[in-house]
Amino acid sequence: MSRNIKHLLVGGLITMTMSLPTATTANESDLRLTIVNPENLYDPTPNGYSTAVIVPAGARVAYISGQGGQDATGSLSPDFSVQVKQAYANLRSALDALGAKPDQVAKLTVYVVDHDMSKLGVLTESVKAMFGNTLPAQTLIPVPKLAVDPMLFEVEAVVLLK
């Protein structure tokens, strides 16, 4: 290999390595969700959710599949409120398994069989009990049925991992 080619190769490697980003360690405050509730939109917080949530750049994200109201034995209560409370307890167990806390949940999607306005109170109470003032973005989807006939409620989550 000629001396000029060696200089080009070494020069190219130096140029390439100089353009690589330097690794930095994010601190705890860099890994927080930003909740956005614009003043010119309806305030959704009394109903237990936020309009939008921003996940910081470069964050790891986990997706928790739908958690229903089954207890550890797989049994389902026929009562909607019991299923909702159990589903949120199951969601909490999934968060614990990830080493995450409720304030790391960016988005919830909930599915409600035969939804009507009487069910909103139960849903809002459960969300506020779990998330306090750090309310995730949330979508409620009314459905005719879920995977198992006695299921009345299911919740899935998108979670920021620290």
mmCIF file of C-alpha atoms in Angstrom:
data_model
loop_
_atom_site.group_PDB
_atom_site.id
_atom_site.type_symbol
_atom_site.label_atom_id
_atom_site.label_comp_id
_atom_site.label_asym_id
_atom_site.label_seq_id
_atom_site.Cartn_x
_atom_site.Cartn_y
_atom_site.Cartn_z
ATOM 1 C CA MET A 1 0.000 0.000 0.000
ATOM 2 C CA SER A 2 1.425 3.351 -0.972
ATOM 3 C CA ARG A 3 2.267 5.991 1.595
ATOM 4 C CA ASN A 4 -0.418 8.391 0.163
ATOM 5 C CA ILE A 5 -3.164 5.781 0.507
ATOM 6 C CA LYS A 6 -2.075 5.051 4.108
ATOM 7 C CA HIS A 7 -2.330 8.784 4.908
ATOM 8 C CA LEU A 8 -5.782 8.957 3.315
ATOM 9 C CA LEU A 9 -6.991 5.935 5.271
ATOM 10 C CA VAL A 10 -5.630 7.216 8.571
ATOM 11 C CA GLY A 11 -6.993 10.687 7.813
ATOM 12 C CA GLY A 12 -10.398 9.199 6.946
ATOM 13 C CA LEU A 13 -10.506 7.180 10.169
ATOM 14 C CA ILE A 14 -9.623 10.211 12.210
ATOM 15 C CA THR A 15 -12.322 12.230 10.459
ATOM 16 C CA MET A 16 -14.870 9.474 10.935
ATOM 17 C CA THR A 17 -14.130 8.987 14.626
ATOM 18 C CA MET A 18 -14.171 12.713 15.256
ATOM 19 C CA SER A 19 -17.734 12.916 13.913
ATOM 20 C CA LEU A 20 -19.114 10.212 16.216
ATOM 21 C CA PRO A 21 -21.298 11.577 19.009
ATOM 22 C CA THR A 22 -19.892 11.447 22.496
ATOM 23 C CA ALA A 23 -21.834 9.184 24.827
ATOM 24 C CA THR A 24 -23.386 10.960 27.784
ATOM 25 C CA THR A 25 -25.271 9.654 30.744
ATOM 26 C CA ALA A 26 -28.758 11.043 31.145
ATOM 27 C CA ASN A 27 -29.656 12.225 34.576
ATOM 28 C CA GLU A 28 -32.991 11.541 36.293
ATOM 29 C CA SER A 29 -34.520 14.882 35.260
ATOM 30 C CA ASP A 30 -33.784 14.163 31.572
ATOM 31 C CA LEU A 31 -35.951 11.045 31.768
ATOM 32 C CA ARG A 32 -39.236 12.591 32.822
ATOM 33 C CA LEU A 33 -42.437 12.764 30.866
ATOM 34 C CA THR A 34 -43.698 16.216 29.960
ATOM 35 C CA ILE A 35 -47.465 16.562 30.329
ATOM 36 C CA VAL A 36 -49.167 19.026 27.981
ATOM 37 C CA ASN A 37 -52.706 20.330 28.543
ATOM 38 C CA PRO A 38 -53.113 23.403 26.296
ATOM 39 C CA GLU A 39 -55.196 26.200 27.812
ATOM 40 C CA ASN A 40 -57.232 26.567 24.622
ATOM 41 C CA LEU A 41 -58.500 22.956 24.872
ATOM 42 C CA TYR A 42 -60.935 21.349 27.285
ATOM 43 C CA ASP A 43 -59.171 20.422 30.558
ATOM 44 C CA PRO A 44 -59.211 16.592 30.629
ATOM 45 C CA THR A 45 -57.669 16.199 34.100
ATOM 46 C CA PRO A 46 -61.030 15.952 35.955
ATOM 47 C CA ASN A 47 -61.701 12.894 33.767
ATOM 48 C CA GLY A 48 -58.377 11.261 34.619
ATOM 49 C CA TYR A 49 -56.150 11.909 31.605
ATOM 50 C CA SER A 50 -53.901 14.463 29.897
ATOM 51 C CA THR A 51 -54.156 15.811 26.349
ATOM 52 C CA ALA A 52 -50.583 14.896 25.390
ATOM 53 C CA VAL A 53 -47.417 13.506 26.938
ATOM 54 C CA ILE A 54 -43.912 13.981 25.558
ATOM 55 C CA VAL A 55 -41.383 11.179 25.979
ATOM 56 C CA PRO A 56 -37.790 12.499 26.060
ATOM 57 C CA ALA A 57 -35.515 11.842 23.093
ATOM 58 C CA GLY A 58 -33.482 8.662 23.346
ATOM 59 C CA ALA A 59 -35.652 7.154 26.080
ATOM 60 C CA ARG A 60 -36.394 3.445 26.195
ATOM 61 C CA VAL A 61 -40.082 2.687 25.874
ATOM 62 C CA ALA A 62 -41.986 -0.444 26.917
ATOM 63 C CA TYR A 63 -45.442 -1.532 25.793
ATOM 64 C CA ILE A 64 -47.614 -3.376 28.294
ATOM 65 C CA SER A 65 -50.238 -5.531 26.645
ATOM 66 C CA GLY A 66 -53.870 -5.312 27.648
ATOM 67 C CA GLN A 67 -54.485 -6.134 31.276
ATOM 68 C CA GLY A 68 -57.950 -7.395 32.090
ATOM 69 C CA GLY A 69 -59.716 -7.883 35.382
ATOM 70 C CA GLN A 70 -58.606 -11.480 35.953
ATOM 71 C CA ASP A 71 -57.181 -12.298 39.359
ATOM 72 C CA ALA A 72 -54.102 -14.536 39.769
ATOM 73 C CA THR A 73 -56.270 -17.654 39.258
ATOM 74 C CA GLY A 74 -57.773 -16.301 36.024
ATOM 75 C CA SER A 75 -61.180 -15.652 37.583
ATOM 76 C CA LEU A 76 -63.256 -12.670 36.480
ATOM 77 C CA SER A 77 -65.855 -10.951 38.610
ATOM 78 C CA PRO A 78 -69.089 -10.146 36.758
ATOM 79 C CA ASP A 79 -68.916 -6.645 38.323
ATOM 80 C CA PHE A 80 -67.453 -3.895 36.090
ATOM 81 C CA SER A 81 -65.905 -1.892 38.954
ATOM 82 C CA VAL A 82 -64.225 -4.994 40.401
ATOM 83 C CA GLN A 83 -62.743 -5.827 36.989
ATOM 84 C CA VAL A 84 -61.460 -2.264 36.531
ATOM 85 C CA LYS A 85 -59.786 -2.218 39.948
ATOM 86 C CA GLN A 86 -58.224 -5.638 39.299
ATOM 87 C CA ALA A 87 -57.031 -4.588 35.826
ATOM 88 C CA TYR A 88 -55.241 -1.568 37.318
ATOM 89 C CA ALA A 89 -53.737 -3.815 40.012
ATOM 90 C CA ASN A 90 -52.525 -6.093 37.190
ATOM 91 C CA LEU A 91 -51.101 -3.074 35.352
ATOM 92 C CA ARG A 92 -49.276 -2.069 38.533
ATOM 93 C CA SER A 93 -47.789 -5.589 38.763
ATOM 94 C CA ALA A 94 -46.585 -5.315 35.155
ATOM 95 C CA LEU A 95 -45.011 -1.917 35.930
ATOM 96 C CA ASP A 96 -43.310 -3.393 39.006
ATOM 97 C CA ALA A 97 -41.888 -6.205 36.854
ATOM 98 C CA LEU A 98 -40.357 -3.538 34.577
ATOM 99 C CA GLY A 99 -38.991 -1.561 37.515
ATOM 100 C CA ALA A 100 -41.314 1.304 36.541
ATOM 101 C CA LYS A 101 -43.695 3.525 38.479
ATOM 102 C CA PRO A 102 -47.063 4.978 37.435
ATOM 103 C CA ASP A 103 -45.502 8.402 36.737
ATOM 104 C CA GLN A 104 -43.559 6.745 33.891
ATOM 105 C CA VAL A 105 -46.728 5.769 31.979
ATOM 106 C CA ALA A 106 -47.058 8.014 28.918
ATOM 107 C CA LYS A 107 -50.206 6.558 27.321
ATOM 108 C CA LEU A 108 -53.111 4.316 28.240
ATOM 109 C CA THR A 109 -55.635 2.751 25.911
ATOM 110 C CA VAL A 110 -58.707 1.356 27.628
ATOM 111 C CA TYR A 111 -61.353 -0.871 26.119
ATOM 112 C CA VAL A 112 -64.813 -0.933 27.684
ATOM 113 C CA VAL A 113 -67.525 -3.438 26.768
ATOM 114 C CA ASP A 114 -70.931 -1.780 26.300
ATOM 115 C CA HIS A 115 -69.624 1.585 27.412
ATOM 116 C CA ASP A 116 -72.041 4.124 28.831
ATOM 117 C CA MET A 117 -71.581 7.287 30.871
ATOM 118 C CA SER A 118 -72.217 5.476 34.168
ATOM 119 C CA LYS A 119 -68.873 3.696 33.756
ATOM 120 C CA LEU A 120 -66.818 6.914 33.516
ATOM 121 C CA GLY A 121 -66.895 7.499 37.275
ATOM 122 C CA VAL A 122 -65.389 4.091 37.974
ATOM 123 C CA LEU A 123 -62.711 4.625 35.315
ATOM 124 C CA THR A 124 -61.806 8.130 36.495
ATOM 125 C CA GLU A 125 -61.592 7.036 40.135
ATOM 126 C CA SER A 126 -59.260 4.140 39.272
ATOM 127 C CA VAL A 127 -56.973 6.246 37.071
ATOM 128 C CA LYS A 128 -56.686 9.027 39.635
ATOM 129 C CA ALA A 129 -56.022 6.507 42.423
ATOM 130 C CA MET A 130 -53.118 5.013 40.467
ATOM 131 C CA PHE A 131 -51.652 8.084 38.761
ATOM 132 C CA GLY A 132 -52.483 11.016 41.064
ATOM 133 C CA ASN A 133 -51.636 14.292 39.323
ATOM 134 C CA THR A 134 -49.336 12.669 36.733
ATOM 135 C CA LEU A 135 -52.129 11.669 34.391
ATOM 136 C CA PRO A 136 -51.075 9.898 31.185
ATOM 137 C CA ALA A 137 -52.580 10.544 27.777
ATOM 138 C CA GLN A 138 -55.499 8.166 27.363
ATOM 139 C CA THR A 139 -57.968 6.869 24.811
ATOM 140 C CA LEU A 140 -61.174 5.025 25.679
ATOM 141 C CA ILE A 141 -62.494 2.676 23.008
ATOM 142 C CA PRO A 142 -65.993 1.232 23.404
ATOM 143 C CA VAL A 143 -66.137 -2.366 22.165
ATOM 144 C CA PRO A 144 -68.886 -4.985 21.850
ATOM 145 C CA LYS A 145 -66.704 -7.681 23.461
ATOM 146 C CA LEU A 146 -63.146 -8.540 24.452
ATOM 147 C CA ALA A 147 -61.008 -11.699 24.172
ATOM 148 C CA VAL A 148 -62.935 -13.623 26.826
ATOM 149 C CA ASP A 149 -66.715 -13.260 27.058
ATOM 150 C CA PRO A 150 -66.948 -12.253 30.735
ATOM 151 C CA MET A 151 -64.248 -9.553 30.273
ATOM 152 C CA LEU A 152 -65.714 -6.057 30.567
ATOM 153 C CA PHE A 153 -62.533 -3.955 30.692
ATOM 154 C CA GLU A 154 -58.944 -3.979 29.460
ATOM 155 C CA VAL A 155 -56.095 -1.443 29.777
ATOM 156 C CA GLU A 156 -52.784 -1.298 27.892
ATOM 157 C CA ALA A 157 -49.908 1.098 28.518
ATOM 158 C CA VAL A 158 -46.887 2.746 26.925
ATOM 159 C CA VAL A 159 -44.175 3.257 29.550
ATOM 160 C CA LEU A 160 -40.980 5.318 29.705
ATOM 161 C CA LEU A 161 -38.178 3.202 31.179
ATOM 162 C CA LYS A 162 -35.433 4.905 33.186
#
